[in-house]
Amino acid sequence: MCGRFAHTLPHDAMAHLFNATLGNDLPEVPNYNVCPTNPVAAVVSDGQSRRLRALRWGFIPAWYKQPNDGPLLINARAETIATKPAFREACRTRRCLIPASGFYEWTKDDEGLRWPHYFYNADGSPMVFAGIWQEWQDLVTCAIVSCAAGPSMVDIHHREPVTIAPQDWALWLGEDGRGAARLMHAAPEGRIARHAVDRAVNSNRARGPELIEEA
């Protein structure tokens, strides 16, 4: 986790929500099935101002000669992000927020079939993932931070994305000094809701709003 998510939020609304300026390269929305290597909208900060810009989902370490020189790094584990060579500098100086409507996770049955579930904020507010970003040649790439699963996820999967509450956005972006490490934990009980969805989302070509409807 996190391997797929939905982004249905208009860019101008997101810019207003985060008090960020709009980039000119943002991906098309809505997209109900954002996949690894897709461009995603993310909020970055220089400490003085914020910008909503496009990042390629799939972090590329500085030493890669080609984008496929190693595994596709779509997630960064909270437990090792500060020490792992691929992520530690970005964790210190290049943190970002990745807004979403919700994300998907799968279970497997006895026959090996994958059954998807859709997770979203129970109060209907946007979900905001903790992320890190990195420039690599002409690409700007990112990964979503994950942590051990909490009460909303643990019976489905052992990991979940770190989600950042509005009062902590500035701290994660590095605008409020040190202490962002304390934000890397599972969502509290009751924050995240979920329901089963159709297996159509298993295809990375599927895009429509029916993907998040309850099955």
PDB file of C-alpha atoms in Angstrom:
ATOM      1  CA  MET A   1       0.000   0.000   0.000  1.00  0.00           C
ATOM      2  CA  CYS A   2      -0.621   2.507  -1.459  1.00  0.00           C
ATOM      3  CA  GLY A   3      -0.824   1.143  -5.009  1.00  0.00           C
ATOM      4  CA  ARG A   4      -3.884   2.830  -6.548  1.00  0.00           C
ATOM      5  CA  PHE A   5      -6.006   5.824  -5.634  1.00  0.00           C
ATOM      6  CA  ALA A   6      -8.737   8.114  -6.918  1.00  0.00           C
ATOM      7  CA  HIS A   7      -8.398  11.846  -7.503  1.00  0.00           C
ATOM      8  CA  THR A   8     -11.634  13.634  -8.379  1.00  0.00           C
ATOM      9  CA  LEU A   9     -10.966  17.039  -6.840  1.00  0.00           C
ATOM     10  CA  PRO A  10     -10.858  20.126  -9.120  1.00  0.00           C
ATOM     11  CA  HIS A  11      -7.440  21.750  -9.167  1.00  0.00           C
ATOM     12  CA  ASP A  12      -8.738  25.241  -8.406  1.00  0.00           C
ATOM     13  CA  ALA A  13     -10.555  23.915  -5.338  1.00  0.00           C
ATOM     14  CA  MET A  14      -7.379  22.184  -4.196  1.00  0.00           C
ATOM     15  CA  ALA A  15      -5.324  25.331  -4.698  1.00  0.00           C
ATOM     16  CA  HIS A  16      -7.823  27.238  -2.552  1.00  0.00           C
ATOM     17  CA  LEU A  17      -7.898  24.534   0.128  1.00  0.00           C
ATOM     18  CA  PHE A  18      -4.100  24.470   0.483  1.00  0.00           C
ATOM     19  CA  ASN A  19      -3.560  28.189  -0.191  1.00  0.00           C
ATOM     20  CA  ALA A  20      -1.293  27.199  -3.073  1.00  0.00           C
ATOM     21  CA  THR A  21      -0.621  28.610  -6.521  1.00  0.00           C
ATOM     22  CA  LEU A  22      -1.590  26.456  -9.501  1.00  0.00           C
ATOM     23  CA  GLY A  23       1.062  24.866 -11.665  1.00  0.00           C
ATOM     24  CA  ASN A  24       0.520  24.696 -15.419  1.00  0.00           C
ATOM     25  CA  ASP A  25       1.289  20.991 -15.818  1.00  0.00           C
ATOM     26  CA  LEU A  26      -1.344  19.371 -13.627  1.00  0.00           C
ATOM     27  CA  PRO A  27      -2.838  15.988 -14.602  1.00  0.00           C
ATOM     28  CA  GLU A  28      -6.381  15.717 -15.906  1.00  0.00           C
ATOM     29  CA  VAL A  29      -9.113  15.164 -13.327  1.00  0.00           C
ATOM     30  CA  PRO A  30     -11.175  13.297 -12.410  1.00  0.00           C
ATOM     31  CA  ASN A  31      -9.188  10.059 -12.482  1.00  0.00           C
ATOM     32  CA  TYR A  32     -10.767   7.258 -10.481  1.00  0.00           C
ATOM     33  CA  ASN A  33      -7.810   4.916 -10.943  1.00  0.00           C
ATOM     34  CA  VAL A  34      -4.476   6.685 -10.514  1.00  0.00           C
ATOM     35  CA  CYS A  35      -1.696   4.144 -11.116  1.00  0.00           C
ATOM     36  CA  PRO A  36       2.064   4.086 -10.506  1.00  0.00           C
ATOM     37  CA  THR A  37       4.048   6.195 -13.025  1.00  0.00           C
ATOM     38  CA  ASN A  38       0.990   8.416 -13.605  1.00  0.00           C
ATOM     39  CA  PRO A  39       1.388  12.150 -12.910  1.00  0.00           C
ATOM     40  CA  VAL A  40      -0.245  13.199  -9.660  1.00  0.00           C
ATOM     41  CA  ALA A  41      -1.098  16.605  -8.216  1.00  0.00           C
ATOM     42  CA  ALA A  42       0.941  17.432  -5.110  1.00  0.00           C
ATOM     43  CA  VAL A  43       1.482  20.398  -2.809  1.00  0.00           C
ATOM     44  CA  VAL A  44       5.083  21.490  -2.316  1.00  0.00           C
ATOM     45  CA  SER A  45       6.433  24.381  -0.258  1.00  0.00           C
ATOM     46  CA  ASP A  46       9.594  26.464  -0.213  1.00  0.00           C
ATOM     47  CA  GLY A  47       8.843  27.559   3.336  1.00  0.00           C
ATOM     48  CA  GLN A  48       7.244  30.808   2.198  1.00  0.00           C
ATOM     49  CA  SER A  49       4.686  29.779  -0.416  1.00  0.00           C
ATOM     50  CA  ARG A  50       2.973  26.632  -1.653  1.00  0.00           C
ATOM     51  CA  ARG A  51       2.467  25.342  -5.159  1.00  0.00           C
ATOM     52  CA  LEU A  52       0.159  22.661  -6.542  1.00  0.00           C
ATOM     53  CA  ARG A  53       2.238  20.906  -9.170  1.00  0.00           C
ATOM     54  CA  ALA A  54       2.515  17.627 -11.060  1.00  0.00           C
ATOM     55  CA  LEU A  55       4.852  14.881  -9.850  1.00  0.00           C
ATOM     56  CA  ARG A  56       5.455  11.481 -11.401  1.00  0.00           C
ATOM     57  CA  TRP A  57       4.346   8.754  -8.982  1.00  0.00           C
ATOM     58  CA  GLY A  58       7.368   6.494  -8.622  1.00  0.00           C
ATOM     59  CA  PHE A  59      10.408   7.867  -6.783  1.00  0.00           C
ATOM     60  CA  ILE A  60      13.731   7.628  -8.654  1.00  0.00           C
ATOM     61  CA  PRO A  61      16.877   7.689  -6.472  1.00  0.00           C
ATOM     62  CA  ALA A  62      19.635  10.056  -7.535  1.00  0.00           C
ATOM     63  CA  TRP A  63      22.046   7.242  -8.477  1.00  0.00           C
ATOM     64  CA  TYR A  64      19.742   5.547 -11.002  1.00  0.00           C
ATOM     65  CA  LYS A  65      21.073   5.837 -14.555  1.00  0.00           C
ATOM     66  CA  GLN A  66      17.693   4.890 -16.026  1.00  0.00           C
ATOM     67  CA  PRO A  67      14.226   5.053 -14.446  1.00  0.00           C
ATOM     68  CA  ASN A  68      14.079   1.249 -14.416  1.00  0.00           C
ATOM     69  CA  ASP A  69      17.517   0.649 -12.876  1.00  0.00           C
ATOM     70  CA  GLY A  70      15.819  -0.690  -9.749  1.00  0.00           C
ATOM     71  CA  PRO A  71      12.399  -1.362  -8.243  1.00  0.00           C
ATOM     72  CA  LEU A  72       9.581   1.109  -8.747  1.00  0.00           C
ATOM     73  CA  LEU A  73       9.483   3.018  -5.448  1.00  0.00           C
ATOM     74  CA  ILE A  74       5.880   4.134  -5.090  1.00  0.00           C
ATOM     75  CA  ASN A  75       5.872   3.884  -1.270  1.00  0.00           C
ATOM     76  CA  ALA A  76       8.388   4.821   1.408  1.00  0.00           C
ATOM     77  CA  ARG A  77       8.124   3.017   4.746  1.00  0.00           C
ATOM     78  CA  ALA A  78       7.750   5.355   7.717  1.00  0.00           C
ATOM     79  CA  GLU A  79       9.961   3.110   9.836  1.00  0.00           C
ATOM     80  CA  THR A  80      13.005   3.513   7.557  1.00  0.00           C
ATOM     81  CA  ILE A  81      12.382   6.670   5.513  1.00  0.00           C
ATOM     82  CA  ALA A  82      14.791   8.780   7.585  1.00  0.00           C
ATOM     83  CA  THR A  83      17.705   6.339   7.187  1.00  0.00           C
ATOM     84  CA  LYS A  84      17.211   4.584   3.845  1.00  0.00           C
ATOM     85  CA  PRO A  85      19.664   6.133   1.328  1.00  0.00           C
ATOM     86  CA  ALA A  86      17.015   6.466  -1.379  1.00  0.00           C
ATOM     87  CA  PHE A  87      14.722   8.557   0.810  1.00  0.00           C
ATOM     88  CA  ARG A  88      16.564  10.161   3.717  1.00  0.00           C
ATOM     89  CA  GLU A  89      17.443  13.496   2.054  1.00  0.00           C
ATOM     90  CA  ALA A  90      13.939  13.901   0.632  1.00  0.00           C
ATOM     91  CA  CYS A  91      12.499  13.076   4.052  1.00  0.00           C
ATOM     92  CA  ARG A  92      14.466  15.955   5.546  1.00  0.00           C
ATOM     93  CA  THR A  93      14.015  18.606   2.864  1.00  0.00           C
ATOM     94  CA  ARG A  94      11.474  17.603   0.193  1.00  0.00           C
ATOM     95  CA  ARG A  95       8.193  16.565   1.767  1.00  0.00           C
ATOM     96  CA  CYS A  96       4.882  17.070  -0.042  1.00  0.00           C
ATOM     97  CA  LEU A  97       1.143  16.537   0.346  1.00  0.00           C
ATOM     98  CA  ILE A  98      -0.727  14.397  -2.174  1.00  0.00           C
ATOM     99  CA  PRO A  99      -4.500  14.980  -2.127  1.00  0.00           C
ATOM    100  CA  ALA A 100      -6.880  12.187  -3.072  1.00  0.00           C
ATOM    101  CA  SER A 101     -10.533  11.271  -2.871  1.00  0.00           C
ATOM    102  CA  GLY A 102      -9.656   7.804  -1.589  1.00  0.00           C
ATOM    103  CA  PHE A 103      -7.528   4.746  -2.257  1.00  0.00           C
ATOM    104  CA  TYR A 104      -7.917   1.057  -3.053  1.00  0.00           C
ATOM    105  CA  GLU A 105      -6.653  -2.082  -1.360  1.00  0.00           C
ATOM    106  CA  TRP A 106      -7.247  -5.724  -2.155  1.00  0.00           C
ATOM    107  CA  THR A 107      -7.864  -9.017  -0.419  1.00  0.00           C
ATOM    108  CA  LYS A 108      -7.388 -12.462  -1.980  1.00  0.00           C
ATOM    109  CA  ASP A 109      -9.802 -15.359  -1.742  1.00  0.00           C
ATOM    110  CA  ASP A 110      -8.901 -19.053  -1.571  1.00  0.00           C
ATOM    111  CA  GLU A 111      -8.741 -19.208  -5.366  1.00  0.00           C
ATOM    112  CA  GLY A 112      -6.297 -16.315  -5.592  1.00  0.00           C
ATOM    113  CA  LEU A 113      -8.833 -13.802  -6.945  1.00  0.00           C
ATOM    114  CA  ARG A 114      -8.205 -10.196  -5.888  1.00  0.00           C
ATOM    115  CA  TRP A 115     -11.182  -8.331  -4.411  1.00  0.00           C
ATOM    116  CA  PRO A 116     -10.880  -4.525  -4.131  1.00  0.00           C
ATOM    117  CA  HIS A 117     -12.035  -2.193  -1.380  1.00  0.00           C
ATOM    118  CA  TYR A 118     -12.241   1.598  -1.501  1.00  0.00           C
ATOM    119  CA  PHE A 119     -11.085   3.651   1.508  1.00  0.00           C
ATOM    120  CA  TYR A 120     -12.020   7.312   2.058  1.00  0.00           C
ATOM    121  CA  ASN A 121     -12.465   9.867   4.829  1.00  0.00           C
ATOM    122  CA  ALA A 122     -15.677   9.153   6.687  1.00  0.00           C
ATOM    123  CA  ASP A 123     -16.579  12.861   6.875  1.00  0.00           C
ATOM    124  CA  GLY A 124     -16.313  13.300   3.103  1.00  0.00           C
ATOM    125  CA  SER A 125     -13.268  15.576   3.261  1.00  0.00           C
ATOM    126  CA  PRO A 126     -10.301  15.094   0.904  1.00  0.00           C
ATOM    127  CA  MET A 127      -7.739  12.533   1.955  1.00  0.00           C
ATOM    128  CA  VAL A 128      -4.191  13.922   2.050  1.00  0.00           C
ATOM    129  CA  PHE A 129      -1.235  11.545   1.840  1.00  0.00           C
ATOM    130  CA  ALA A 130       2.206  12.282   3.240  1.00  0.00           C
ATOM    131  CA  GLY A 131       4.695  12.243   0.370  1.00  0.00           C
ATOM    132  CA  ILE A 132       8.298  12.940  -0.529  1.00  0.00           C
ATOM    133  CA  TRP A 133       9.642  14.155  -3.862  1.00  0.00           C
ATOM    134  CA  GLN A 134      12.851  14.109  -5.859  1.00  0.00           C
ATOM    135  CA  GLU A 135      14.183  15.640  -9.065  1.00  0.00           C
ATOM    136  CA  TRP A 136      15.773  13.110 -11.411  1.00  0.00           C
ATOM    137  CA  GLN A 137      17.061  14.457 -14.731  1.00  0.00           C
ATOM    138  CA  ASP A 138      13.978  15.988 -16.388  1.00  0.00           C
ATOM    139  CA  LEU A 139      11.491  14.163 -14.140  1.00  0.00           C
ATOM    140  CA  VAL A 140      10.153  15.215 -10.748  1.00  0.00           C
ATOM    141  CA  THR A 141       9.106  12.078  -8.911  1.00  0.00           C
ATOM    142  CA  CYS A 142       7.402  11.184  -5.648  1.00  0.00           C
ATOM    143  CA  ALA A 143       6.504   8.392  -3.239  1.00  0.00           C
ATOM    144  CA  ILE A 144       3.690   8.040  -0.704  1.00  0.00           C
ATOM    145  CA  VAL A 145       4.702   7.329   2.885  1.00  0.00           C
ATOM    146  CA  SER A 146       3.220   4.158   4.391  1.00  0.00           C
ATOM    147  CA  CYS A 147       3.003   2.855   7.950  1.00  0.00           C
ATOM    148  CA  ALA A 148       1.740  -0.169   9.852  1.00  0.00           C
ATOM    149  CA  ALA A 149      -2.002  -0.602   9.384  1.00  0.00           C
ATOM    150  CA  GLY A 150      -4.393   0.882  11.902  1.00  0.00           C
ATOM    151  CA  PRO A 151      -7.959  -0.052  12.899  1.00  0.00           C
ATOM    152  CA  SER A 152      -9.509   0.894   9.543  1.00  0.00           C
ATOM    153  CA  MET A 153      -7.150  -1.287   7.511  1.00  0.00           C
ATOM    154  CA  VAL A 154      -5.585  -4.045   9.562  1.00  0.00           C
ATOM    155  CA  ASP A 155      -8.061  -6.777   8.594  1.00  0.00           C
ATOM    156  CA  ILE A 156      -7.530  -5.994   4.884  1.00  0.00           C
ATOM    157  CA  HIS A 157      -3.792  -5.250   4.650  1.00  0.00           C
ATOM    158  CA  HIS A 158      -0.821  -4.822   6.991  1.00  0.00           C
ATOM    159  CA  ARG A 159       0.155  -1.372   5.628  1.00  0.00           C
ATOM    160  CA  GLU A 160      -1.702   1.879   4.990  1.00  0.00           C
ATOM    161  CA  PRO A 161      -0.778   5.303   3.607  1.00  0.00           C
ATOM    162  CA  VAL A 162       0.108   7.991   6.121  1.00  0.00           C
ATOM    163  CA  THR A 163      -2.630  10.625   5.974  1.00  0.00           C
ATOM    164  CA  ILE A 164      -2.068  14.151   7.256  1.00  0.00           C
ATOM    165  CA  ALA A 165      -4.801  16.127   9.035  1.00  0.00           C
ATOM    166  CA  PRO A 166      -5.270  19.800   8.051  1.00  0.00           C
ATOM    167  CA  GLN A 167      -3.780  21.138  11.284  1.00  0.00           C
ATOM    168  CA  ASP A 168      -0.555  19.252  10.473  1.00  0.00           C
ATOM    169  CA  TRP A 169      -0.099  20.201   6.812  1.00  0.00           C
ATOM    170  CA  ALA A 170       2.343  23.002   7.614  1.00  0.00           C
ATOM    171  CA  LEU A 171       4.425  20.760   9.863  1.00  0.00           C
ATOM    172  CA  TRP A 172       4.709  18.042   7.212  1.00  0.00           C
ATOM    173  CA  LEU A 173       5.680  20.620   4.577  1.00  0.00           C
ATOM    174  CA  GLY A 174       8.466  21.924   6.811  1.00  0.00           C
ATOM    175  CA  GLU A 175       6.823  25.306   7.409  1.00  0.00           C
ATOM    176  CA  ASP A 176       6.409  24.818  11.175  1.00  0.00           C
ATOM    177  CA  GLY A 177       9.879  23.656  12.106  1.00  0.00           C
ATOM    178  CA  ARG A 178      10.873  20.163  13.218  1.00  0.00           C
ATOM    179  CA  GLY A 179       8.733  17.287  14.425  1.00  0.00           C
ATOM    180  CA  ALA A 180       7.206  15.845  11.246  1.00  0.00           C
ATOM    181  CA  ALA A 181       8.279  12.333  12.266  1.00  0.00           C
ATOM    182  CA  ARG A 182       5.495  12.205  14.837  1.00  0.00           C
ATOM    183  CA  LEU A 183       2.919  12.446  12.022  1.00  0.00           C
ATOM    184  CA  MET A 184       3.896   9.128  10.451  1.00  0.00           C
ATOM    185  CA  HIS A 185       1.283   6.864  12.009  1.00  0.00           C
ATOM    186  CA  ALA A 186      -2.001   5.183  11.085  1.00  0.00           C
ATOM    187  CA  ALA A 187      -5.265   7.089  10.974  1.00  0.00           C
ATOM    188  CA  PRO A 188      -7.251   6.989  14.234  1.00  0.00           C
ATOM    189  CA  GLU A 189     -10.288   4.769  14.528  1.00  0.00           C
ATOM    190  CA  GLY A 190     -13.329   6.263  12.858  1.00  0.00           C
ATOM    191  CA  ARG A 191     -11.541   8.639  10.459  1.00  0.00           C
ATOM    192  CA  ILE A 192     -11.524   6.279   7.466  1.00  0.00           C
ATOM    193  CA  ALA A 193     -14.532   4.466   6.013  1.00  0.00           C
ATOM    194  CA  ARG A 194     -14.512   1.745   3.365  1.00  0.00           C
ATOM    195  CA  HIS A 195     -16.659  -0.430   1.146  1.00  0.00           C
ATOM    196  CA  ALA A 196     -16.161  -3.195  -1.390  1.00  0.00           C
ATOM    197  CA  VAL A 197     -16.078  -2.160  -5.058  1.00  0.00           C
ATOM    198  CA  ASP A 198     -16.298  -3.961  -8.372  1.00  0.00           C
ATOM    199  CA  ARG A 199     -13.293  -5.885  -9.673  1.00  0.00           C
ATOM    200  CA  ALA A 200     -13.252  -3.629 -12.745  1.00  0.00           C
ATOM    201  CA  VAL A 201     -10.725  -1.457 -10.892  1.00  0.00           C
ATOM    202  CA  ASN A 202      -8.223  -4.318 -11.163  1.00  0.00           C
ATOM    203  CA  SER A 203      -7.542  -3.114 -14.718  1.00  0.00           C
ATOM    204  CA  ASN A 204      -5.228  -0.119 -14.883  1.00  0.00           C
ATOM    205  CA  ARG A 205      -7.168   1.047 -17.953  1.00  0.00           C
ATOM    206  CA  ALA A 206     -10.402   1.564 -16.000  1.00  0.00           C
ATOM    207  CA  ARG A 207     -11.129   5.219 -15.165  1.00  0.00           C
ATOM    208  CA  GLY A 208     -14.848   5.909 -14.603  1.00  0.00           C
ATOM    209  CA  PRO A 209     -16.799   6.963 -11.491  1.00  0.00           C
ATOM    210  CA  GLU A 210     -18.393   3.522 -11.226  1.00  0.00           C
ATOM    211  CA  LEU A 211     -15.068   2.255  -9.845  1.00  0.00           C
ATOM    212  CA  ILE A 212     -15.721   3.778  -6.416  1.00  0.00           C
ATOM    213  CA  GLU A 213     -19.381   2.716  -6.179  1.00  0.00           C
ATOM    214  CA  GLU A 214     -20.205   0.149  -3.518  1.00  0.00           C
ATOM    215  CA  ALA A 215     -20.424  -3.375  -4.924  1.00  0.00           C
TER     216      ALA A 215
END
